[in-house]
Short mmCIF file of C-alpha atoms in Angstrom, two decimals:
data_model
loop_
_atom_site.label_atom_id
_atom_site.label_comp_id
_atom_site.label_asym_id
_atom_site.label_seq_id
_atom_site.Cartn_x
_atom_site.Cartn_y
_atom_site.Cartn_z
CA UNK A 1 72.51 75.28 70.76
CA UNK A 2 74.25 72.44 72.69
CA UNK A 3 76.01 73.58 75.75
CA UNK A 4 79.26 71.33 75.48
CA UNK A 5 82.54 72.09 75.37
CA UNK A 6 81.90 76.21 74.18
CA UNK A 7 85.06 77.14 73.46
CA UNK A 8 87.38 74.89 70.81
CA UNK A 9 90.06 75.27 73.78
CA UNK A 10 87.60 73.74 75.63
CA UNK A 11 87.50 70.50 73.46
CA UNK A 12 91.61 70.11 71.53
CA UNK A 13 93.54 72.02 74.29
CA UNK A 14 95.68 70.00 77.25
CA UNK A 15 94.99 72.26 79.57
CA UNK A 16 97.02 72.99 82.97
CA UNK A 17 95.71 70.69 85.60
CA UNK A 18 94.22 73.59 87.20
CA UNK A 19 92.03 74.24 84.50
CA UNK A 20 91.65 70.92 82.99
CA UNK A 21 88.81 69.19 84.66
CA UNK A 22 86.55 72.50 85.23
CA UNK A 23 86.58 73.11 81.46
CA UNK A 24 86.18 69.21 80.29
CA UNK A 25 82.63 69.80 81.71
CA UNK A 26 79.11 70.43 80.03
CA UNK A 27 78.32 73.71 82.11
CA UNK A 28 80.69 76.68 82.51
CA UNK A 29 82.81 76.79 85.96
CA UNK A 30 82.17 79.25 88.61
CA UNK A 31 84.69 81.61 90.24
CA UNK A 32 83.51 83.26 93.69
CA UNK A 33 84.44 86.71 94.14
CA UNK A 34 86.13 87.54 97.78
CA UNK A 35 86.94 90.65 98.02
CA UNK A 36 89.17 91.76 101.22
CA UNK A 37 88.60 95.17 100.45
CA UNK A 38 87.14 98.26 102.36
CA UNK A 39 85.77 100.24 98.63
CA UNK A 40 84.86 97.75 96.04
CA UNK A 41 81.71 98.71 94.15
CA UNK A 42 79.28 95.82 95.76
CA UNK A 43 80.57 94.55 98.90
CA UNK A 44 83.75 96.73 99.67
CA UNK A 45 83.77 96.39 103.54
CA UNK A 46 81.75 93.41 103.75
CA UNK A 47 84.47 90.57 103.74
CA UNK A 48 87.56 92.69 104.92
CA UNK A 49 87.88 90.72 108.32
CA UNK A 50 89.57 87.19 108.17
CA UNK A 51 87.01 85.28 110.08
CA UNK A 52 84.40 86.77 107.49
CA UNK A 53 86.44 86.34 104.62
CA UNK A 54 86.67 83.12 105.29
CA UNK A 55 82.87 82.37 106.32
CA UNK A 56 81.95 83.53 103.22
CA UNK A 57 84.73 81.79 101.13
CA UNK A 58 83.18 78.27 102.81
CA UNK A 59 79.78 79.52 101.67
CA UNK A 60 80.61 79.58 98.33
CA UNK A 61 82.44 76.75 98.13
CA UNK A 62 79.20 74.59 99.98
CA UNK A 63 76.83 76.53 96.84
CA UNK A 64 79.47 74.91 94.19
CA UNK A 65 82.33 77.80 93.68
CA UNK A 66 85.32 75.86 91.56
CA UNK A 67 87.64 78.67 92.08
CA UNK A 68 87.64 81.17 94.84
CA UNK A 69 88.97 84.69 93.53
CA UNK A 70 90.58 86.98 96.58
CA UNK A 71 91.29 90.59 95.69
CA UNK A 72 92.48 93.30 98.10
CA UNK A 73 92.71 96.58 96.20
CA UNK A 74 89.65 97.37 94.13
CA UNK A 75 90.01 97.28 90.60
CA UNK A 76 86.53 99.28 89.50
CA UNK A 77 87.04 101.63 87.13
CA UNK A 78 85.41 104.58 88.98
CA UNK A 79 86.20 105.85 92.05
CA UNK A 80 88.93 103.20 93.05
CA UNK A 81 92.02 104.31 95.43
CA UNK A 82 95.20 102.96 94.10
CA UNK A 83 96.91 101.23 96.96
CA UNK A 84 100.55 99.67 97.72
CA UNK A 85 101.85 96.23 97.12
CA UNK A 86 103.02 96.33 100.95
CA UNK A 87 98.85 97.71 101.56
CA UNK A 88 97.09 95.09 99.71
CA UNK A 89 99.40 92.57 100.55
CA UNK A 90 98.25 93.45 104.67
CA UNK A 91 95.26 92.98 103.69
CA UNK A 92 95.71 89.53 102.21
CA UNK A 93 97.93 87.80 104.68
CA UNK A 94 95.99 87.13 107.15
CA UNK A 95 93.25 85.01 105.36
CA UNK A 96 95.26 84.06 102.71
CA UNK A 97 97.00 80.64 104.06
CA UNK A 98 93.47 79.84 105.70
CA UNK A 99 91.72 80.34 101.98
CA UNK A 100 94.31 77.78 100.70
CA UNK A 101 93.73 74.74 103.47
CA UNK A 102 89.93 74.74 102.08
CA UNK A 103 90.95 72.66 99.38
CA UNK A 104 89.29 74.47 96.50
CA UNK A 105 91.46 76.43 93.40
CA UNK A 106 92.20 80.10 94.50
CA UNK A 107 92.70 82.72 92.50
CA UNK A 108 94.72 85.84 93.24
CA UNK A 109 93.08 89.28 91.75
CA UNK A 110 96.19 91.77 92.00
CA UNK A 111 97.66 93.81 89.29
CA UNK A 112 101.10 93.51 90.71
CA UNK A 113 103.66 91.45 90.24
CA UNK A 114 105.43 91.73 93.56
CA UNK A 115 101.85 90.63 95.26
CA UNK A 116 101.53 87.90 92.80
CA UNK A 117 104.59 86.15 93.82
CA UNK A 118 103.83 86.36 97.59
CA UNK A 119 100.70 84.92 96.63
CA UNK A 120 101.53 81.91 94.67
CA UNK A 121 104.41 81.04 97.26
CA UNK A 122 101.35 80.86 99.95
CA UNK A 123 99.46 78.24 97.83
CA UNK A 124 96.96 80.40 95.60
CA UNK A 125 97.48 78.39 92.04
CA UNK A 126 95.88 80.76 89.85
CA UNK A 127 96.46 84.83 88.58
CA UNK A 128 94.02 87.03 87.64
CA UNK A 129 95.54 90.03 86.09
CA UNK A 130 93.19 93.33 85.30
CA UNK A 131 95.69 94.32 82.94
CA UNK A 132 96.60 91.19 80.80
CA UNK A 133 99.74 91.28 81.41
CA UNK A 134 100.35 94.87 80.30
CA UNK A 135 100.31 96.74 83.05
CA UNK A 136 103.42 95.35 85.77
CA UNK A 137 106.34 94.39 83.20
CA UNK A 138 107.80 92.21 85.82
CA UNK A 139 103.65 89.58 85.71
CA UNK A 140 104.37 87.49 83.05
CA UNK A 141 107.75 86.60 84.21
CA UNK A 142 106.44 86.07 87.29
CA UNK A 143 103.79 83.62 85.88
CA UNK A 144 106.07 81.81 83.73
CA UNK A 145 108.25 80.82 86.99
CA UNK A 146 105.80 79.75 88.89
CA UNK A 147 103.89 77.99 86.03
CA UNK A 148 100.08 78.66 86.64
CA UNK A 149 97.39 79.56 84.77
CA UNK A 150 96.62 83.34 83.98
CA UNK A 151 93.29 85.06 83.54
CA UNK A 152 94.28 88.16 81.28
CA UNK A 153 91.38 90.87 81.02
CA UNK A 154 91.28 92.96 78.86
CA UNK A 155 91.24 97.09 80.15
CA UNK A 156 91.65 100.60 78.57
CA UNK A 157 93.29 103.55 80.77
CA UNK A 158 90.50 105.78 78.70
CA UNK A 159 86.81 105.36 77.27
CA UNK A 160 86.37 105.64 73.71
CA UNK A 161 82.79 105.48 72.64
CA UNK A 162 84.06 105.95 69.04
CA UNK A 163 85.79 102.82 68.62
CA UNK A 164 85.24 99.21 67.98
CA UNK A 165 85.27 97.67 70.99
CA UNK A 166 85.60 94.31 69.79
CA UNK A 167 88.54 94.75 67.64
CA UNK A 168 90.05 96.79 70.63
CA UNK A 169 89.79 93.42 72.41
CA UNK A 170 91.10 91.42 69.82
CA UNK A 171 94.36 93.64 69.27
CA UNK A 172 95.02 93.65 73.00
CA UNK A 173 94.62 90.39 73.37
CA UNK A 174 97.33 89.38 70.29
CA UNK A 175 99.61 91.87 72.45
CA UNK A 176 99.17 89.77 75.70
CA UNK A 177 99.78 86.62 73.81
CA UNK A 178 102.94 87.92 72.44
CA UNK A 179 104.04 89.30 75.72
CA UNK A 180 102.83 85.63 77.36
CA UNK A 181 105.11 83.37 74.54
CA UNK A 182 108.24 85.75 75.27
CA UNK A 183 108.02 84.93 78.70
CA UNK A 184 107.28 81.31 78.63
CA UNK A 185 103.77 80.90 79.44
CA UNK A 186 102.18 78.01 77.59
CA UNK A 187 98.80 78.82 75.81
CA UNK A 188 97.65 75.94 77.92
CA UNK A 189 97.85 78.30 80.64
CA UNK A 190 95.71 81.12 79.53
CA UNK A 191 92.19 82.30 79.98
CA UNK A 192 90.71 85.11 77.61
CA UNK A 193 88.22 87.87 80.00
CA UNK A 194 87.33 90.77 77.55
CA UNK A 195 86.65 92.63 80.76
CA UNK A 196 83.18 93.64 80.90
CA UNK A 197 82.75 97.11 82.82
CA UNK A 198 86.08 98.40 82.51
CA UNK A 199 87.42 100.45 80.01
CA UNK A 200 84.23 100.38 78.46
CA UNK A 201 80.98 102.29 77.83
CA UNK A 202 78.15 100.50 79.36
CA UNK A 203 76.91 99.74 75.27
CA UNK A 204 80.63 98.98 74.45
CA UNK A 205 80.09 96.09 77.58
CA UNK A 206 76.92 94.73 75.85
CA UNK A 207 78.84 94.73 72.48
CA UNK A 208 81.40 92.87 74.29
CA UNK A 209 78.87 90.29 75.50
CA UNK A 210 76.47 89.65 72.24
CA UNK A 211 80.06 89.52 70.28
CA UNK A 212 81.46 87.33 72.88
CA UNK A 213 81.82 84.04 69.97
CA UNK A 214 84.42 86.15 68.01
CA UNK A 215 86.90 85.77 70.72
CA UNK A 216 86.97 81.85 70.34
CA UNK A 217 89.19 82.42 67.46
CA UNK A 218 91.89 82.40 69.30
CA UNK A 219 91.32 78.79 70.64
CA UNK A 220 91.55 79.80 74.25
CA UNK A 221 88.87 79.57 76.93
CA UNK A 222 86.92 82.20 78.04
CA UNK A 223 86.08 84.10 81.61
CA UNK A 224 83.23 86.83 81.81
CA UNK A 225 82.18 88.64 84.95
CA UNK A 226 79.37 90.52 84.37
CA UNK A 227 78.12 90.14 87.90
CA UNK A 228 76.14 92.95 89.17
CA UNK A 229 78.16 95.48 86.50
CA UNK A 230 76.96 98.57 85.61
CA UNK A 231 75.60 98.34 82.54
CA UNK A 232 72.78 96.32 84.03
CA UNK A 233 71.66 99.69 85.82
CA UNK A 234 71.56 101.26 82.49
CA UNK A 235 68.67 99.06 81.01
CA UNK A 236 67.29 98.88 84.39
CA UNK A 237 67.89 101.36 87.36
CA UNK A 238 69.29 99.47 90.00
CA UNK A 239 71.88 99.17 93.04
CA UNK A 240 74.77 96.98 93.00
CA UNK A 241 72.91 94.34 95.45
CA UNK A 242 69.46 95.03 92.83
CA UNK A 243 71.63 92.96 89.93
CA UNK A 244 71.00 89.50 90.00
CA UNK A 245 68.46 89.26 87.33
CA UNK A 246 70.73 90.78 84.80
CA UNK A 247 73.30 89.54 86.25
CA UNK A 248 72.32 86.25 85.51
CA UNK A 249 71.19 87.13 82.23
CA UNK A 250 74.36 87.88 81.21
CA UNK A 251 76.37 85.05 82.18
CA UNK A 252 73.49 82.32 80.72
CA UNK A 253 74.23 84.52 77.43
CA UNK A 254 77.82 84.30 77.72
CA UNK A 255 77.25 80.29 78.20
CA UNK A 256 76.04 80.08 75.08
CA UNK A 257 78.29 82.73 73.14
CA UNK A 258 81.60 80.46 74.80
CA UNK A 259 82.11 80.99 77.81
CA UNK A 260 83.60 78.82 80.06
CA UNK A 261 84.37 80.18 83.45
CA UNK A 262 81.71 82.84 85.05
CA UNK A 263 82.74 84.91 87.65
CA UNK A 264 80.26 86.01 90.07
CA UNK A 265 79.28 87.58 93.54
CA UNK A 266 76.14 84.94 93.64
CA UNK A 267 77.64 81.87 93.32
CA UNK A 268 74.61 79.49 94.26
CA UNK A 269 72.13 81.23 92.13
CA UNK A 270 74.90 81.59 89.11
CA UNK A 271 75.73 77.74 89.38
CA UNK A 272 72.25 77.15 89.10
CA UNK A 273 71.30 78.92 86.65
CA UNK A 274 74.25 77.45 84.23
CA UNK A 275 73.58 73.76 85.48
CA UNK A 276 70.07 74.08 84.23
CA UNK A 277 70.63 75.57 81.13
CA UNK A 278 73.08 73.08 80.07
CA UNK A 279 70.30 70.27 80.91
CA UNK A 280 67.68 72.05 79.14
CA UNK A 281 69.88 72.22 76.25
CA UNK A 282 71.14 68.48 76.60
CA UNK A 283 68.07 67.38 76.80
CA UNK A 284 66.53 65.73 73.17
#
């Protein structure tokens, strides 16, 4: 299976600059995950202080992070403490302009609008909504002003074990588009995430993975974060920090079923791992 342009976005579309040169190549891009936060599921606490924020941005950058994606109010779908756009936006500020002068894409991970806009006015270049622009009515008009590229995951308020999971994607994701061309946002701008972990039984998340290819129908590329989820502990017991194997198991699958931006915790292991696949599978 050859390992070049996955997605048929990946080879027709004219992408936003932003995108365009990270999906042109022959390996999926990596997004770093920074998250300011004090709860989230693997490193909630770690990273909440500027100076470490920062260190650890610079790390991932140095192991080959194309996008660095800051959050500030956790987003898991168990346990999470819903916070303020004035909260996570205190949270943010102070690292935020910092995070910009390093030169590499950043991404903001907010499901509000009002923190968006703050956000792109302070440099970040990309949004990463959790709700696919179906949450905040006021995101996609945000977006559209400011024209940058969107990540749009896909997310359920409630488990349903009985349905099919794929075709729950699929209909959300003609809603989003919808919602996107009413407000102006070019497909060119868009990235598909079907949102592995959330929403989801941990066997709806694998579905979601080994059905990954029926999402390049809509000509759009393709994000998956998988990294250190919890369906990994269900095949094998383990602790957030315990993931990596199936961690990068997942994404090396995803590689091959279209992805075309990974989004990971362990970004010099993850870049490795899709660097040598692709030669492995360029090679004759």
């Amino acid at each position: 299976m050859s390992a070049s342009p996955s997605s048929p976005a990946a080879a027709t579309m004219a992408h936003h600059p932003v995108l365009a040169a990270m999906l042109a190549r022959p390996y999926p891009a990596v997004m770093g995950i920074l998250n300011v936060t004090p709860d989230s599921f693997s490193d909630g606490g770690k990273f909440d202080a500027p100076e470490r924020a920062l260190a650890q941005a610079r790390r991932m950058i140095a192991d080959g992070a194309d996008i660095i994606d800051i959050g500030a109010e956790s987003t898991r779908p168990y346990g999470s403490k819903p916070i303020t756009a004035d909260e996570e936006w205190q949270r943010l500020a102070p690292v935020l302009a910092n995070l910009v002068a390093l030169g590499t894409p950043v991404s903001i991970d907010s499901m509000k609008a009002d923190v968006v806009a703050r956000a792109l006015k302070a440099g970040v270049t990309i949004v990463n909504d959790v709700w696919g622009l179906q949450r905040d009515p006021d995101m996609a008009r945000v977006i559209a002003e400011h024209d940058v590229p969107v990540v749009v995951m896909h997310n359920r308020d409630d488990v349903d074990p009985a349905i099919d999971i794929v075709e729950d994607i699929k209909a959300f994701f003609a809603h989003t588009l919808t919602i996107a061309a009413k407000a102006g946002i070019a497909d060119s701008h868009l990235v598909l995430d079907p949102g592995i972990g959330f929403g989801k039984t941990p066997q709806q998340s694998m579905i979601a993975l080994a059905r990954l290819h029926e999402l390049r129908g809509f000509g759009l590329p393709i994000l998956v974060g998988a990294s250190r989820k919890k369906f990994i502990s269900t095949i094998v017991p383990s602790e957030p920090q315990q993931r990596l194997g199936g961690s990068l198991a997942a994404h090396l699958l995803a590689m091959q079923r279209g992805a075309t931006i990974i989004r990971a915790h362990d970004v010099a292991e993850t870049v490795q791992a899709l660097r040598v696949m692709a030669a492995i599978e360029d090679t004759k």
